[in-house]
Tab-separated table of C-alpha atoms in Angstrom:
chain	number	residue	atom	x	y	z
A	1	MET	CA	148.145	113.373	-31.658
A	2	PRO	CA	149.744	112.526	-28.515
A	3	GLU	CA	148.133	109.104	-27.603
A	4	VAL	CA	149.362	107.908	-30.909
A	5	VAL	CA	153.158	109.322	-30.391
A	6	TRP	CA	153.297	107.758	-26.993
A	7	GLY	CA	151.442	104.743	-27.743
A	8	ASP	CA	153.893	103.891	-30.711
A	9	GLY	CA	157.121	104.784	-28.085
A	10	LEU	CA	156.019	102.114	-25.868
A	11	VAL	CA	155.231	99.526	-28.226
A	12	ALA	CA	158.742	100.341	-29.855
A	13	GLY	CA	160.022	100.147	-26.095
A	14	LEU	CA	158.216	96.780	-25.451
A	15	ASN	CA	159.799	95.496	-28.987
A	16	ARG	CA	162.716	95.909	-27.777
A	17	ASN	CA	163.160	94.837	-24.740
A	18	ILE	CA	161.395	91.733	-25.990
A	19	ASN	CA	164.090	91.664	-28.895
A	20	LEU	CA	166.889	91.677	-26.012
A	21	LYS	CA	165.130	89.018	-23.903
A	22	GLN	CA	165.436	86.894	-27.565
A	23	LYS	CA	168.754	87.760	-27.762
A	24	LYS	CA	169.914	87.136	-24.280
A	25	HIS	CA	167.760	83.532	-25.272
A	26	MET	CA	169.074	82.911	-27.981
A	27	GLY	CA	172.498	83.639	-26.380
A	28	LEU	CA	172.137	80.943	-23.644
A	29	LEU	CA	170.876	78.569	-26.418
A	30	ASP	CA	174.472	78.959	-28.259
A	31	ARG	CA	176.020	77.961	-25.089
A	32	PHE	CA	174.384	74.505	-24.836
A	33	PHE	CA	173.707	73.648	-28.218
A	34	GLY	CA	176.660	75.625	-30.136
A	35	SER	CA	176.024	78.050	-32.902
A	36	GLY	CA	176.603	78.101	-37.090
A	37	SER	CA	178.680	81.215	-36.500
A	38	ASN	CA	180.867	79.672	-33.702
A	39	LYS	CA	184.063	78.097	-34.426
A	40	GLU	CA	183.182	74.288	-34.405
A	41	LYS	CA	184.229	72.605	-30.773
A	42	LYS	CA	186.580	70.219	-30.537
A	43	LYS	CA	185.665	66.253	-30.169
A	44	ILE	CA	187.403	64.372	-27.369
A	45	ARG	CA	188.587	61.261	-29.098
A	46	ALA	CA	190.133	59.366	-26.024
A	47	GLN	CA	187.941	56.975	-23.971
A	48	PHE	CA	187.584	57.709	-19.896
A	49	LYS	CA	189.205	61.346	-19.132
A	50	ASN	CA	187.137	65.044	-20.311
A	51	GLU	CA	189.147	67.633	-21.738
A	52	LYS	CA	189.529	69.486	-18.615
A	53	TYR	CA	191.903	66.672	-17.706
A	54	PHE	CA	193.564	66.282	-21.220
A	55	LYS	CA	194.921	70.159	-21.009
A	56	LYS	CA	196.284	69.725	-17.672
A	57	GLU	CA	198.187	67.156	-19.295
A	58	ILE	CA	199.706	69.485	-22.047
A	59	LYS	CA	200.128	72.044	-19.182
A	60	ARG	CA	202.311	69.180	-17.033
A	61	CYS	CA	204.279	68.110	-20.318
A	62	ASP	CA	204.756	72.001	-21.431
A	63	GLU	CA	206.013	72.985	-17.743
A	64	TRP	CA	208.439	69.907	-18.159
A	65	MET	CA	209.580	70.896	-21.712
A	66	ASN	CA	210.275	74.539	-19.893
A	67	ASN	CA	212.269	73.109	-17.283
A	68	ASP	CA	214.623	71.128	-20.017
A	69	LYS	CA	216.295	74.430	-21.051
A	70	GLU	CA	217.517	75.268	-17.876
A	71	ASP	CA	218.210	71.473	-16.697
A	72	PHE	CA	220.076	71.229	-20.028
A	73	GLU	CA	222.414	73.993	-19.546
A	74	LYS	CA	223.341	73.224	-16.212
A	75	TYR	CA	224.292	69.701	-16.887
A	76	ILE	CA	226.239	70.876	-20.472
A	77	LYS	CA	227.767	72.867	-18.024
A	78	LYS	CA	229.273	70.686	-15.248
A	79	HIS	CA	229.753	67.630	-17.630
A	80	GLY	CA	230.302	69.060	-21.337
A	81	LYS	CA	228.091	67.438	-22.637
A	82	LEU	CA	223.911	65.583	-22.526
A	83	MET	CA	223.666	62.184	-22.420
A	84	ASP	CA	221.842	60.424	-24.651
A	85	ILE	CA	219.138	59.850	-22.188
A	86	HIS	CA	218.330	63.312	-21.920
A	87	TYR	CA	217.798	63.213	-25.898
A	88	VAL	CA	215.504	60.385	-25.273
A	89	ASN	CA	213.412	61.588	-22.413
A	90	ALA	CA	212.863	65.034	-24.115
A	91	CYS	CA	211.420	63.096	-27.516
A	92	LYS	CA	208.997	60.860	-25.433
A	93	ILE	CA	207.813	64.350	-22.659
A	94	ARG	CA	206.856	65.884	-26.356
A	95	LEU	CA	205.685	62.862	-27.816
A	96	GLN	CA	203.345	62.217	-25.041
A	97	LYS	CA	202.336	66.328	-25.268
A	98	ILE	CA	201.058	65.093	-28.990
A	99	GLU	CA	199.133	61.982	-27.627
A	100	ASN	CA	197.225	64.350	-25.329
A	101	MET	CA	196.832	66.842	-27.912
A	102	TYR	CA	195.313	64.623	-30.388
A	103	SER	CA	193.028	62.561	-27.710
A	104	VAL	CA	192.004	66.118	-27.142
A	105	GLY	CA	190.511	66.764	-30.586
A	106	GLU	CA	193.568	68.511	-31.912
A	107	SER	CA	193.934	68.634	-35.763
A	108	PRO	CA	196.751	66.248	-37.020
A	109	VAL	CA	198.034	69.312	-39.318
A	110	LYS	CA	198.614	71.178	-35.497
A	111	LEU	CA	200.368	68.008	-34.377
A	112	LYS	CA	202.400	67.713	-37.405
A	113	ASP	CA	204.147	71.008	-36.026
A	114	SER	CA	204.804	69.910	-32.990
A	115	TYR	CA	206.238	66.202	-34.274
A	116	LYS	CA	209.023	67.975	-35.737
A	117	GLU	CA	211.053	68.577	-32.606
A	118	VAL	CA	209.635	65.402	-31.464
A	119	LEU	CA	211.593	64.261	-34.127
A	120	ASP	CA	214.957	66.300	-33.871
A	121	TYR	CA	215.213	64.562	-29.698
A	122	PHE	CA	214.884	61.124	-31.408
A	123	LEU	CA	217.744	61.510	-33.741
A	124	LYS	CA	219.683	63.125	-31.090
A	125	GLY	CA	219.477	60.163	-28.659
A	126	TYR	CA	221.231	57.255	-30.335
A	127	SER	CA	224.064	55.326	-28.850
A	128	GLU	CA	225.182	51.794	-28.808
A	129	ASN	CA	222.872	50.913	-25.857
A	130	TYR	CA	219.950	51.840	-27.947
A	131	LYS	CA	217.549	49.014	-28.305
A	132	ASP	CA	213.505	50.616	-27.650
A	133	ASN	CA	211.896	48.971	-30.658
A	134	LEU	CA	208.588	50.694	-29.534
A	135	LEU	CA	209.642	53.970	-29.408
A	136	ALA	CA	211.140	53.984	-32.760
A	137	LEU	CA	207.937	52.377	-33.639
A	138	GLU	CA	205.976	55.068	-32.950
A	139	ILE	CA	208.369	57.537	-34.542
A	140	VAL	CA	208.468	56.162	-37.605
A	141	SER	CA	204.583	55.832	-37.720
A	142	PHE	CA	203.944	59.016	-36.802
A	143	CYS	CA	205.953	60.582	-39.516
A	144	LYS	CA	204.065	58.018	-41.987
A	145	LEU	CA	200.804	59.247	-40.665
A	146	LEU	CA	201.862	62.926	-40.603
A	147	ASN	CA	202.887	62.398	-44.016
A	148	PHE	CA	206.491	63.596	-43.351
A	149	ASN	CA	208.757	64.021	-46.719
A	150	GLN	CA	211.802	61.262	-47.669
A	151	LYS	CA	214.194	63.839	-46.555
A	152	GLU	CA	213.093	63.665	-42.942
A	153	LEU	CA	212.790	59.370	-43.474
A	154	ASN	CA	215.982	59.149	-45.185
A	155	LYS	CA	217.644	60.684	-41.291
A	156	ILE	CA	215.462	58.121	-39.526
A	157	ILE	CA	216.513	55.125	-42.112
A	158	ASP	CA	220.025	56.579	-40.742
A	159	PHE	CA	219.471	56.065	-37.273
A	160	ILE	CA	217.863	52.518	-38.048
A	161	ASN	CA	221.310	51.769	-39.790
A	162	LYS	CA	223.450	52.252	-37.090
A	163	TRP	CA	220.869	50.790	-35.070
A	164	GLU	CA	221.281	47.309	-37.286
A	165	ASN	CA	224.901	47.698	-37.440
A	166	ASN	CA	225.787	47.936	-33.764
A	167	SER	CA	227.216	44.902	-32.619
A	168	LYS	CA	227.244	45.332	-29.410
A	169	ILE	CA	223.505	44.590	-28.701
A	170	LYS	CA	221.774	41.261	-28.904
A	171	ASP	CA	219.861	40.783	-32.099
A	172	ILE	CA	216.380	40.384	-30.565
A	173	TYR	CA	217.533	44.321	-29.089
A	174	LYS	CA	217.445	45.171	-32.950
A	175	PRO	CA	215.368	46.800	-35.475
A	176	CYS	CA	212.202	44.705	-35.473
A	177	SER	CA	211.085	43.786	-38.675
A	178	LEU	CA	207.941	46.163	-38.891
A	179	LEU	CA	210.014	48.849	-38.849
A	180	TYR	CA	212.282	47.976	-42.042
A	181	TYR	CA	208.558	47.090	-43.481
A	182	LEU	CA	207.324	50.673	-42.822
A	183	LEU	CA	209.907	52.472	-44.034
A	184	ASP	CA	209.963	50.057	-47.277
A	185	LYS	CA	213.289	49.092	-47.094
A	186	GLU	CA	214.155	45.292	-47.721
A	187	VAL	CA	213.030	43.797	-44.164
A	188	ILE	CA	215.216	41.808	-42.089
A	189	LYS	CA	213.312	39.029	-40.012
A	190	ARG	CA	213.925	38.278	-36.185
A	191	LYS	CA	212.333	37.467	-33.219
A	192	SER	CA	211.237	40.465	-31.561
A	193	TYR	CA	207.980	41.556	-28.516
A	194	LYS	CA	205.053	39.501	-29.402
A	195	PRO	CA	202.575	41.996	-30.560
A	196	ILE	CA	204.998	43.910	-33.143
A	197	GLU	CA	206.100	40.425	-34.927
A	198	GLU	CA	202.138	39.320	-34.947
A	199	LEU	CA	201.236	42.950	-36.904
A	200	TYR	CA	204.050	42.037	-39.058
A	201	GLN	CA	202.924	38.770	-39.789
A	202	ILE	CA	199.013	40.912	-40.672
A	203	THR	CA	201.356	43.134	-43.487
A	204	GLN	CA	202.739	39.638	-45.427
A	205	GLN	CA	198.855	38.539	-45.886
A	206	PRO	CA	196.639	39.854	-49.154
A	207	LYS	CA	194.546	43.167	-48.401
A	208	SER	CA	191.611	41.404	-47.888
A	209	GLU	CA	192.958	38.755	-44.975
A	210	ALA	CA	194.252	41.559	-43.360
A	211	GLU	CA	191.825	43.855	-42.946
A	212	ILE	CA	189.919	40.782	-41.163
A	213	SER	CA	193.323	40.432	-39.006
A	214	ILE	CA	193.575	43.736	-38.228
A	215	LYS	CA	189.933	44.062	-36.864
A	216	LYS	CA	190.454	41.103	-34.597
A	217	TYR	CA	193.900	42.688	-33.646
A	218	LEU	CA	192.787	46.164	-32.460
A	219	ASP	CA	190.133	43.831	-30.449
A	220	ASN	CA	192.770	41.952	-28.910
A	221	TRP	CA	195.198	45.333	-29.041
A	222	TYR	CA	194.832	46.471	-24.996
A	223	SER	CA	195.051	43.057	-23.609
A	224	MET	CA	198.347	42.119	-25.331
A	225	HIS	CA	200.039	45.303	-23.963
A	226	LYS	CA	199.433	44.845	-20.295
A	227	ASP	CA	202.667	44.419	-19.253
A	228	GLU	CA	202.913	47.801	-20.753
A	229	PRO	CA	203.792	50.705	-18.128
A	230	TRP	CA	201.130	52.193	-19.816
A	231	TYR	CA	198.509	50.000	-19.273
A	232	ASN	CA	195.637	51.137	-16.853
A	233	SER	CA	197.133	54.368	-16.903
A	234	HIS	CA	193.688	56.262	-17.165
A	235	LEU	CA	192.984	54.777	-13.499
A	236	ARG	CA	195.557	56.976	-12.249
A	237	ASP	CA	195.991	60.845	-11.571
A	238	SER	CA	198.272	61.768	-14.096
A	239	GLY	CA	200.226	60.443	-17.292
A	240	TYR	CA	197.343	58.980	-19.355
A	241	SER	CA	197.569	60.141	-22.673
A	242	GLY	CA	194.849	58.065	-24.826
A	243	TYR	CA	195.559	54.452	-25.811
A	244	TRP	CA	196.536	54.727	-29.184
A	245	ALA	CA	197.407	52.210	-31.598
A	246	TRP	CA	199.814	54.175	-34.035
A	247	GLU	CA	201.800	51.244	-35.616
A	248	VAL	CA	198.529	49.980	-36.345
A	249	ALA	CA	197.335	53.040	-38.493
A	250	ALA	CA	200.563	53.262	-40.173
A	251	VAL	CA	200.444	50.006	-41.233
A	252	VAL	CA	196.516	50.703	-42.322
A	253	LYS	CA	197.933	53.329	-44.226
A	254	VAL	CA	200.945	52.320	-45.927
A	255	LYS	CA	199.315	48.602	-46.958
A	256	GLY	CA	196.478	50.776	-48.277
A	257	LEU	CA	193.566	48.545	-46.608
A	258	ASP	CA	189.970	49.593	-46.291
A	259	ASP	CA	189.780	50.377	-42.527
A	260	THR	CA	186.000	50.491	-42.689
A	261	GLY	CA	185.199	47.405	-40.498
A	262	PHE	CA	187.305	48.642	-37.595
A	263	LYS	CA	187.250	52.787	-37.637
A	264	ASP	CA	184.895	52.784	-34.755
A	265	ASN	CA	187.447	50.437	-32.437
A	266	PRO	CA	188.154	52.891	-29.642
A	267	TYR	CA	192.149	52.157	-29.968
A	268	TYR	CA	192.564	53.033	-34.019
A	269	PRO	CA	193.361	56.356	-34.816
A	270	TYR	CA	191.456	56.953	-37.509
A	271	ASP	CA	191.208	60.364	-37.593
A	272	MET	CA	195.090	60.172	-38.396
A	273	VAL	CA	194.747	57.777	-41.319
A	274	HIS	CA	192.117	60.156	-43.203
A	275	TRP	CA	193.095	63.909	-42.317
A	276	GLU	CA	193.974	64.441	-45.643
A	277	ASP	CA	191.218	62.755	-47.150
A	278	LYS	CA	189.207	65.755	-47.591
A	279	LYS	CA	192.063	68.095	-49.626
């Protein structure tokens, strides 16, 4: 019957149009709410800035890093070799990139791959003028948090030993007690930058007491660093890579503390401590 054939065709055509509209509608919903079949969207970890900002910062770091090779070659050609400050600055810009990667939501696994170059430049940056405890502390903290092997840690220990035995710098500029604690070496006690010294004192407390102290320490962590060049950097157009207490996270991991009471603190990089928990 022609009418039936025509009617079936029309119905089929209408159904196809409805299905296409439904698929289009579902596609729009997926864009807004996500889909189980798509990759999980990264969660921005840092405060104050969005994904666009951190990606721009990562690109800025990449451009700086790409210029390193050419600049270094020119300097070596003119002066014969690089200065220690070249290596230290190369280390710092790569470290800044990693901080931005963490802030934008990248996996610590990906950070570990990028960190190898950071460590390499840091180790090459030693000189008799070296006295930066904050940089060394961040380097060691990342090594502990990313589970680098003892071979890599031994390279840092060699660096620390040379620094410790350097008679040309004052005692206050030598490796801080917290560095020795994190590296599981015999601690040389000395006065240092107040926030570092205070954190070291917490490491000497029993676990239950240290967990309470760490919570209070994190509550004041940002204000304790008001003299640092990165303080309030989120108010600038560039240069902010997140505010993260890497050294606190390293202490929590090394000492085996329960971080339940402060895991949501905005300065505590929780994922860096627990990224291997699900393995």
